[in-house]
């Protein structure tokens, strides 16, 4: 699963969650993730995964983004 999110222009101080993902990637540790889908009745999927790739991308129209790739390490749980 590849996720792209906006990078806060404040720099490192505004991006601690994204930087924590980079640290986890470097350490090879896993984390639990949760995605809330924008369906009529909200659906949530929770899963354990490891960060396999992490990078800050070149700005597009002035907005920097961070992209990270997750590899699931267990079965997803839907609710």
mmCIF file of N, CA, C and O in Angstrom:
data_model
loop_
_atom_site.group_PDB
_atom_site.id
_atom_site.type_symbol
_atom_site.label_atom_id
_atom_site.label_comp_id
_atom_site.label_asym_id
_atom_site.label_seq_id
_atom_site.Cartn_x
_atom_site.Cartn_y
_atom_site.Cartn_z
ATOM 1 N N UNK A 1 0.849 -1.160 0.000
ATOM 2 C CA UNK A 1 0.000 0.000 0.000
ATOM 3 C C UNK A 1 0.899 1.228 0.000
ATOM 4 O O UNK A 1 1.758 1.362 0.855
ATOM 5 N N UNK A 2 0.730 2.096 -0.988
ATOM 6 C CA UNK A 2 1.506 3.329 -1.046
ATOM 7 C C UNK A 2 0.605 4.491 -0.650
ATOM 8 O O UNK A 2 -0.509 4.611 -1.152
ATOM 9 N N UNK A 3 1.089 5.301 0.273
ATOM 10 C CA UNK A 3 0.329 6.432 0.799
ATOM 11 C C UNK A 3 1.087 7.713 0.489
ATOM 12 O O UNK A 3 2.305 7.782 0.680
ATOM 13 N N UNK A 4 0.370 8.715 0.016
ATOM 14 C CA UNK A 4 0.969 10.032 -0.232
ATOM 15 C C UNK A 4 0.220 11.046 0.630
ATOM 16 O O UNK A 4 -1.004 11.058 0.664
ATOM 17 N N UNK A 5 0.965 11.892 1.343
ATOM 18 C CA UNK A 5 0.368 12.881 2.239
ATOM 19 C C UNK A 5 1.103 14.208 2.093
ATOM 20 O O UNK A 5 2.251 14.253 1.642
ATOM 21 N N UNK A 6 0.441 15.276 2.478
ATOM 22 C CA UNK A 6 1.062 16.600 2.417
ATOM 23 C C UNK A 6 2.149 16.732 3.469
ATOM 24 O O UNK A 6 1.976 16.327 4.613
ATOM 25 N N UNK A 7 3.267 17.302 3.077
ATOM 26 C CA UNK A 7 4.388 17.591 3.973
ATOM 27 C C UNK A 7 4.172 18.995 4.522
ATOM 28 O O UNK A 7 3.928 19.936 3.766
ATOM 29 N N UNK A 8 4.226 19.137 5.819
ATOM 30 C CA UNK A 8 4.009 20.426 6.468
ATOM 31 C C UNK A 8 5.173 21.362 6.170
ATOM 32 O O UNK A 8 6.330 21.013 6.382
ATOM 33 N N UNK A 9 4.867 22.566 5.697
ATOM 34 C CA UNK A 9 5.914 23.523 5.342
ATOM 35 C C UNK A 9 6.730 23.986 6.544
ATOM 36 O O UNK A 9 7.778 24.598 6.385
ATOM 37 N N UNK A 10 6.259 23.692 7.761
ATOM 38 C CA UNK A 10 7.003 24.062 8.971
ATOM 39 C C UNK A 10 8.290 23.252 9.111
ATOM 40 O O UNK A 10 9.133 23.567 9.938
ATOM 41 N N UNK A 11 8.432 22.218 8.302
ATOM 42 C CA UNK A 11 9.640 21.396 8.374
ATOM 43 C C UNK A 11 9.498 20.265 9.373
ATOM 44 O O UNK A 11 8.394 19.831 9.677
ATOM 45 N N UNK A 12 10.620 19.805 9.906
ATOM 46 C CA UNK A 12 10.638 18.629 10.778
ATOM 47 C C UNK A 12 9.693 18.761 11.964
ATOM 48 O O UNK A 12 9.023 17.800 12.344
ATOM 49 N N UNK A 13 9.593 19.931 12.554
ATOM 50 C CA UNK A 13 8.749 20.098 13.743
ATOM 51 C C UNK A 13 7.271 19.864 13.435
ATOM 52 O O UNK A 13 6.514 19.494 14.316
ATOM 53 N N UNK A 14 6.859 20.059 12.205
ATOM 54 C CA UNK A 14 5.467 19.841 11.829
ATOM 55 C C UNK A 14 5.197 18.486 11.202
ATOM 56 O O UNK A 14 4.085 18.215 10.772
ATOM 57 N N UNK A 15 6.210 17.640 11.158
ATOM 58 C CA UNK A 15 6.079 16.349 10.465
ATOM 59 C C UNK A 15 6.556 15.181 11.318
ATOM 60 O O UNK A 15 7.061 14.196 10.795
ATOM 61 N N UNK A 16 6.377 15.261 12.620
ATOM 62 C CA UNK A 16 6.925 14.234 13.510
ATOM 63 C C UNK A 16 6.358 12.840 13.218
ATOM 64 O O UNK A 16 7.080 11.852 13.311
ATOM 65 N N UNK A 17 5.076 12.748 12.847
ATOM 66 C CA UNK A 17 4.491 11.425 12.557
ATOM 67 C C UNK A 17 5.147 10.810 11.326
ATOM 68 O O UNK A 17 5.440 9.611 11.308
ATOM 69 N N UNK A 18 5.386 11.620 10.298
ATOM 70 C CA UNK A 18 6.023 11.105 9.082
ATOM 71 C C UNK A 18 7.473 10.713 9.354
ATOM 72 O O UNK A 18 7.959 9.704 8.854
ATOM 73 N N UNK A 19 8.157 11.510 10.159
ATOM 74 C CA UNK A 19 9.551 11.197 10.484
ATOM 75 C C UNK A 19 9.643 9.932 11.334
ATOM 76 O O UNK A 19 10.606 9.171 11.214
ATOM 77 N N UNK A 20 8.631 9.681 12.166
ATOM 78 C CA UNK A 20 8.601 8.442 12.948
ATOM 79 C C UNK A 20 8.489 7.232 12.019
ATOM 80 O O UNK A 20 9.080 6.184 12.284
ATOM 81 N N UNK A 21 7.751 7.375 10.915
ATOM 82 C CA UNK A 21 7.662 6.290 9.934
ATOM 83 C C UNK A 21 9.019 6.005 9.301
ATOM 84 O O UNK A 21 9.375 4.852 9.066
ATOM 85 N N UNK A 22 9.788 7.057 9.044
ATOM 86 C CA UNK A 22 11.128 6.867 8.490
ATOM 87 C C UNK A 22 11.999 6.101 9.491
ATOM 88 O O UNK A 22 12.719 5.180 9.122
ATOM 89 N N UNK A 23 11.914 6.461 10.751
ATOM 90 C CA UNK A 23 12.685 5.784 11.796
ATOM 91 C C UNK A 23 12.304 4.313 11.876
ATOM 92 O O UNK A 23 13.172 3.441 11.988
ATOM 93 N N UNK A 24 11.009 4.023 11.796
ATOM 94 C CA UNK A 24 10.554 2.633 11.832
ATOM 95 C C UNK A 24 11.048 1.865 10.617
ATOM 96 O O UNK A 24 11.412 0.690 10.723
ATOM 97 N N UNK A 25 11.081 2.514 9.455
ATOM 98 C CA UNK A 25 11.584 1.857 8.252
ATOM 99 C C UNK A 25 13.051 1.481 8.456
ATOM 100 O O UNK A 25 13.464 0.357 8.169
ATOM 101 N N UNK A 26 13.834 2.430 8.953
ATOM 102 C CA UNK A 26 15.265 2.180 9.148
ATOM 103 C C UNK A 26 15.516 1.084 10.174
ATOM 104 O O UNK A 26 16.463 0.320 10.044
ATOM 105 N N UNK A 27 14.646 0.986 11.192
ATOM 106 C CA UNK A 27 14.805 -0.022 12.241
ATOM 107 C C UNK A 27 14.193 -1.367 11.858
ATOM 108 O O UNK A 27 14.460 -2.379 12.498
ATOM 109 N N UNK A 28 13.343 -1.371 10.812
ATOM 110 C CA UNK A 28 12.683 -2.602 10.393
ATOM 111 C C UNK A 28 11.569 -3.042 11.330
ATOM 112 O O UNK A 28 11.203 -4.208 11.350
ATOM 113 N N UNK A 29 11.046 -2.110 12.115
ATOM 114 C CA UNK A 29 9.982 -2.447 13.061
ATOM 115 C C UNK A 29 8.616 -2.198 12.445
ATOM 116 O O UNK A 29 8.467 -1.420 11.513
ATOM 117 N N UNK A 30 7.610 -2.868 12.988
ATOM 118 C CA UNK A 30 6.252 -2.727 12.503
ATOM 119 C C UNK A 30 5.426 -1.793 13.373
ATOM 120 O O UNK A 30 5.863 -1.358 14.443
ATOM 121 N N UNK A 31 4.232 -1.502 12.896
ATOM 122 C CA UNK A 31 3.324 -0.602 13.593
ATOM 123 C C UNK A 31 1.913 -0.957 13.167
ATOM 124 O O UNK A 31 1.697 -1.509 12.092
ATOM 125 N N UNK A 32 0.928 -0.646 14.004
ATOM 126 C CA UNK A 32 -0.468 -0.818 13.631
ATOM 127 C C UNK A 32 -0.953 0.443 12.927
ATOM 128 O O UNK A 32 -0.662 1.554 13.368
ATOM 129 N N UNK A 33 -1.701 0.255 11.840
ATOM 130 C CA UNK A 33 -2.236 1.360 11.060
ATOM 131 C C UNK A 33 -3.746 1.223 10.985
ATOM 132 O O UNK A 33 -4.289 0.115 11.079
ATOM 133 N N UNK A 34 -4.397 2.349 10.794
ATOM 134 C CA UNK A 34 -5.849 2.356 10.652
ATOM 135 C C UNK A 34 -6.219 3.315 9.531
ATOM 136 O O UNK A 34 -5.728 4.441 9.486
ATOM 137 N N UNK A 35 -7.070 2.847 8.631
ATOM 138 C CA UNK A 35 -7.550 3.688 7.536
ATOM 139 C C UNK A 35 -9.068 3.777 7.666
ATOM 140 O O UNK A 35 -9.747 2.747 7.786
ATOM 141 N N UNK A 36 -9.572 4.997 7.681
ATOM 142 C CA UNK A 36 -11.014 5.220 7.710
ATOM 143 C C UNK A 36 -11.435 5.585 6.292
ATOM 144 O O UNK A 36 -10.976 6.585 5.735
ATOM 145 N N UNK A 37 -12.292 4.753 5.716
ATOM 146 C CA UNK A 37 -12.726 4.955 4.337
ATOM 147 C C UNK A 37 -13.912 5.925 4.296
ATOM 148 O O UNK A 37 -14.801 5.855 5.147
ATOM 149 N N UNK A 38 -13.925 6.820 3.316
ATOM 150 C CA UNK A 38 -14.993 7.824 3.233
ATOM 151 C C UNK A 38 -16.255 7.292 2.558
ATOM 152 O O UNK A 38 -16.733 7.821 1.565
ATOM 153 N N UNK A 39 -16.782 6.215 3.113
ATOM 154 C CA UNK A 39 -18.001 5.630 2.574
ATOM 155 C C UNK A 39 -19.216 6.222 3.289
ATOM 156 O O UNK A 39 -19.068 6.901 4.309
ATOM 157 N N UNK A 40 -20.414 5.961 2.779
ATOM 158 C CA UNK A 40 -21.638 6.496 3.383
ATOM 159 C C UNK A 40 -21.698 6.134 4.868
ATOM 160 O O UNK A 40 -21.914 6.991 5.711
ATOM 161 N N UNK A 41 -21.524 4.865 5.170
ATOM 162 C CA UNK A 41 -21.376 4.422 6.557
ATOM 163 C C UNK A 41 -19.882 4.161 6.732
ATOM 164 O O UNK A 41 -19.324 3.287 6.084
ATOM 165 N N UNK A 42 -19.242 4.959 7.556
ATOM 166 C CA UNK A 42 -17.776 4.884 7.690
ATOM 167 C C UNK A 42 -17.307 3.452 7.940
ATOM 168 O O UNK A 42 -17.841 2.753 8.787
ATOM 169 N N UNK A 43 -16.336 3.037 7.158
ATOM 170 C CA UNK A 43 -15.702 1.729 7.328
ATOM 171 C C UNK A 43 -14.245 1.959 7.708
ATOM 172 O O UNK A 43 -13.615 2.892 7.226
ATOM 173 N N UNK A 44 -13.752 1.094 8.552
ATOM 174 C CA UNK A 44 -12.376 1.202 9.028
ATOM 175 C C UNK A 44 -11.664 -0.115 8.790
ATOM 176 O O UNK A 44 -12.226 -1.182 9.015
ATOM 177 N N UNK A 45 -10.425 -0.023 8.332
ATOM 178 C CA UNK A 45 -9.581 -1.209 8.217
ATOM 179 C C UNK A 45 -8.339 -0.948 9.077
ATOM 180 O O UNK A 45 -7.732 0.108 9.021
ATOM 181 N N UNK A 46 -8.030 -1.934 9.920
ATOM 182 C CA UNK A 46 -6.870 -1.865 10.805
ATOM 183 C C UNK A 46 -5.940 -3.011 10.442
ATOM 184 O O UNK A 46 -6.410 -4.126 10.190
ATOM 185 N N UNK A 47 -4.642 -2.734 10.407
ATOM 186 C CA UNK A 47 -3.686 -3.772 10.027
ATOM 187 C C UNK A 47 -2.299 -3.440 10.574
ATOM 188 O O UNK A 47 -1.975 -2.287 10.831
ATOM 189 N N UNK A 48 -1.504 -4.473 10.750
ATOM 190 C CA UNK A 48 -0.102 -4.312 11.140
ATOM 191 C C UNK A 48 0.732 -4.293 9.868
ATOM 192 O O UNK A 48 0.442 -5.027 8.917
ATOM 193 N N UNK A 49 1.736 -3.415 9.840
ATOM 194 C CA UNK A 49 2.571 -3.310 8.633
ATOM 195 C C UNK A 49 3.943 -2.764 8.989
ATOM 196 O O UNK A 49 4.145 -2.189 10.055
ATOM 197 N N UNK A 50 4.856 -2.964 8.054
ATOM 198 C CA UNK A 50 6.192 -2.363 8.132
ATOM 199 C C UNK A 50 6.316 -1.344 7.018
ATOM 200 O O UNK A 50 5.778 -1.529 5.923
ATOM 201 N N UNK A 51 7.049 -0.280 7.275
ATOM 202 C CA UNK A 51 7.319 0.731 6.260
ATOM 203 C C UNK A 51 8.480 0.220 5.409
ATOM 204 O O UNK A 51 9.564 -0.058 5.919
ATOM 205 N N UNK A 52 8.227 0.071 4.104
ATOM 206 C CA UNK A 52 9.238 -0.467 3.202
ATOM 207 C C UNK A 52 9.991 0.621 2.437
ATOM 208 O O UNK A 52 11.123 0.427 2.019
ATOM 209 N N UNK A 53 9.338 1.774 2.240
ATOM 210 C CA UNK A 53 9.962 2.883 1.517
ATOM 211 C C UNK A 53 9.375 4.174 2.056
ATOM 212 O O UNK A 53 8.208 4.205 2.467
ATOM 213 N N UNK A 54 10.165 5.234 2.069
ATOM 214 C CA UNK A 54 9.753 6.535 2.602
ATOM 215 C C UNK A 54 10.552 7.603 1.879
ATOM 216 O O UNK A 54 11.770 7.496 1.768
ATOM 217 N N UNK A 55 9.856 8.636 1.375
ATOM 218 C CA UNK A 55 10.582 9.714 0.708
ATOM 219 C C UNK A 55 9.746 10.988 0.640
ATOM 220 O O UNK A 55 8.527 10.931 0.579
ATOM 221 N N UNK A 56 10.437 12.109 0.673
ATOM 222 C CA UNK A 56 9.797 13.406 0.448
ATOM 223 C C UNK A 56 9.941 13.688 -1.042
ATOM 224 O O UNK A 56 11.022 13.565 -1.608
ATOM 225 N N UNK A 57 8.828 14.026 -1.685
ATOM 226 C CA UNK A 57 8.816 14.221 -3.130
ATOM 227 C C UNK A 57 8.979 15.690 -3.502
ATOM 228 O O UNK A 57 8.700 16.592 -2.709
ATOM 229 N N UNK A 58 9.396 15.921 -4.725
ATOM 230 C CA UNK A 58 9.553 17.262 -5.270
ATOM 231 C C UNK A 58 8.212 17.991 -5.227
ATOM 232 O O UNK A 58 7.180 17.403 -5.545
ATOM 233 N N UNK A 59 8.218 19.254 -4.822
ATOM 234 C CA UNK A 59 6.956 20.004 -4.738
ATOM 235 C C UNK A 59 6.215 20.073 -6.078
ATOM 236 O O UNK A 59 6.828 20.208 -7.125
ATOM 237 N N UNK A 60 4.894 19.950 -5.991
ATOM 238 C CA UNK A 60 4.016 20.128 -7.145
ATOM 239 C C UNK A 60 3.125 21.315 -6.816
ATOM 240 O O UNK A 60 2.402 21.286 -5.817
ATOM 241 N N UNK A 61 3.204 22.353 -7.633
ATOM 242 C CA UNK A 61 2.444 23.574 -7.402
ATOM 243 C C UNK A 61 2.645 24.099 -5.987
ATOM 244 O O UNK A 61 1.706 24.517 -5.316
ATOM 245 N N UNK A 62 3.874 24.036 -5.508
ATOM 246 C CA UNK A 62 4.224 24.608 -4.218
ATOM 247 C C UNK A 62 3.978 23.709 -3.015
ATOM 248 O O UNK A 62 4.347 24.056 -1.900
ATOM 249 N N UNK A 63 3.337 22.557 -3.192
ATOM 250 C CA UNK A 63 3.049 21.661 -2.067
ATOM 251 C C UNK A 63 3.995 20.465 -2.088
ATOM 252 O O UNK A 63 4.013 19.696 -3.036
ATOM 253 N N UNK A 64 4.782 20.328 -1.018
ATOM 254 C CA UNK A 64 5.631 19.154 -0.880
ATOM 255 C C UNK A 64 4.789 18.002 -0.348
ATOM 256 O O UNK A 64 3.833 18.204 0.396
ATOM 257 N N UNK A 65 5.147 16.790 -0.732
ATOM 258 C CA UNK A 65 4.449 15.606 -0.240
ATOM 259 C C UNK A 65 5.458 14.586 0.267
ATOM 260 O O UNK A 65 6.634 14.600 -0.112
ATOM 261 N N UNK A 66 4.984 13.717 1.147
ATOM 262 C CA UNK A 66 5.766 12.587 1.610
ATOM 263 C C UNK A 66 5.026 11.340 1.127
ATOM 264 O O UNK A 66 3.796 11.305 1.113
ATOM 265 N N UNK A 67 5.784 10.354 0.691
ATOM 266 C CA UNK A 67 5.185 9.116 0.205
ATOM 267 C C UNK A 67 5.845 7.960 0.935
ATOM 268 O O UNK A 67 7.065 7.928 1.074
ATOM 269 N N UNK A 68 5.023 7.035 1.415
ATOM 270 C CA UNK A 68 5.587 5.861 2.067
ATOM 271 C C UNK A 68 4.811 4.626 1.641
ATOM 272 O O UNK A 68 3.629 4.686 1.316
ATOM 273 N N UNK A 69 5.532 3.510 1.599
ATOM 274 C CA UNK A 69 4.960 2.242 1.175
ATOM 275 C C UNK A 69 4.923 1.302 2.370
ATOM 276 O O UNK A 69 5.936 1.131 3.059
ATOM 277 N N UNK A 70 3.751 0.729 2.601
ATOM 278 C CA UNK A 70 3.559 -0.185 3.720
ATOM 279 C C UNK A 70 3.406 -1.610 3.204
ATOM 280 O O UNK A 70 2.782 -1.841 2.169
ATOM 281 N N UNK A 71 3.962 -2.561 3.952
ATOM 282 C CA UNK A 71 3.769 -3.982 3.645
ATOM 283 C C UNK A 71 3.091 -4.616 4.849
ATOM 284 O O UNK A 71 3.648 -4.623 5.954
ATOM 285 N N UNK A 72 1.893 -5.123 4.622
ATOM 286 C CA UNK A 72 1.117 -5.728 5.698
ATOM 287 C C UNK A 72 1.843 -6.945 6.260
ATOM 288 O O UNK A 72 2.418 -7.739 5.519
ATOM 289 N N UNK A 73 1.802 -7.080 7.582
ATOM 290 C CA UNK A 73 2.420 -8.229 8.239
ATOM 291 C C UNK A 73 1.375 -9.142 8.885
ATOM 292 O O UNK A 73 1.726 -10.044 9.617
ATOM 293 N N UNK A 74 0.109 -8.848 8.620
ATOM 294 C CA UNK A 74 -0.977 -9.660 9.183
ATOM 295 C C UNK A 74 -2.254 -9.413 8.409
ATOM 296 O O UNK A 74 -2.299 -8.611 7.480
ATOM 297 N N UNK A 75 -3.292 -10.084 8.815
ATOM 298 C CA UNK A 75 -4.588 -9.936 8.149
ATOM 299 C C UNK A 75 -5.263 -8.637 8.563
ATOM 300 O O UNK A 75 -5.231 -8.273 9.741
ATOM 301 N N UNK A 76 -5.895 -7.952 7.621
ATOM 302 C CA UNK A 76 -6.618 -6.725 7.972
ATOM 303 C C UNK A 76 -7.908 -7.059 8.728
ATOM 304 O O UNK A 76 -8.491 -8.127 8.538
ATOM 305 N N UNK A 77 -8.309 -6.131 9.587
ATOM 306 C CA UNK A 77 -9.560 -6.274 10.337
ATOM 307 C C UNK A 77 -10.469 -5.131 9.892
ATOM 308 O O UNK A 77 -10.112 -3.965 10.027
ATOM 309 N N UNK A 78 -11.635 -5.473 9.370
ATOM 310 C CA UNK A 78 -12.600 -4.482 8.884
ATOM 311 C C UNK A 78 -13.669 -4.272 9.937
ATOM 312 O O UNK A 78 -14.146 -5.214 10.570
ATOM 313 N N UNK A 79 -14.059 -3.025 10.096
ATOM 314 C CA UNK A 79 -15.161 -2.730 11.028
ATOM 315 C C UNK A 79 -15.945 -1.544 10.527
ATOM 316 O O UNK A 79 -15.552 -0.848 9.643
#
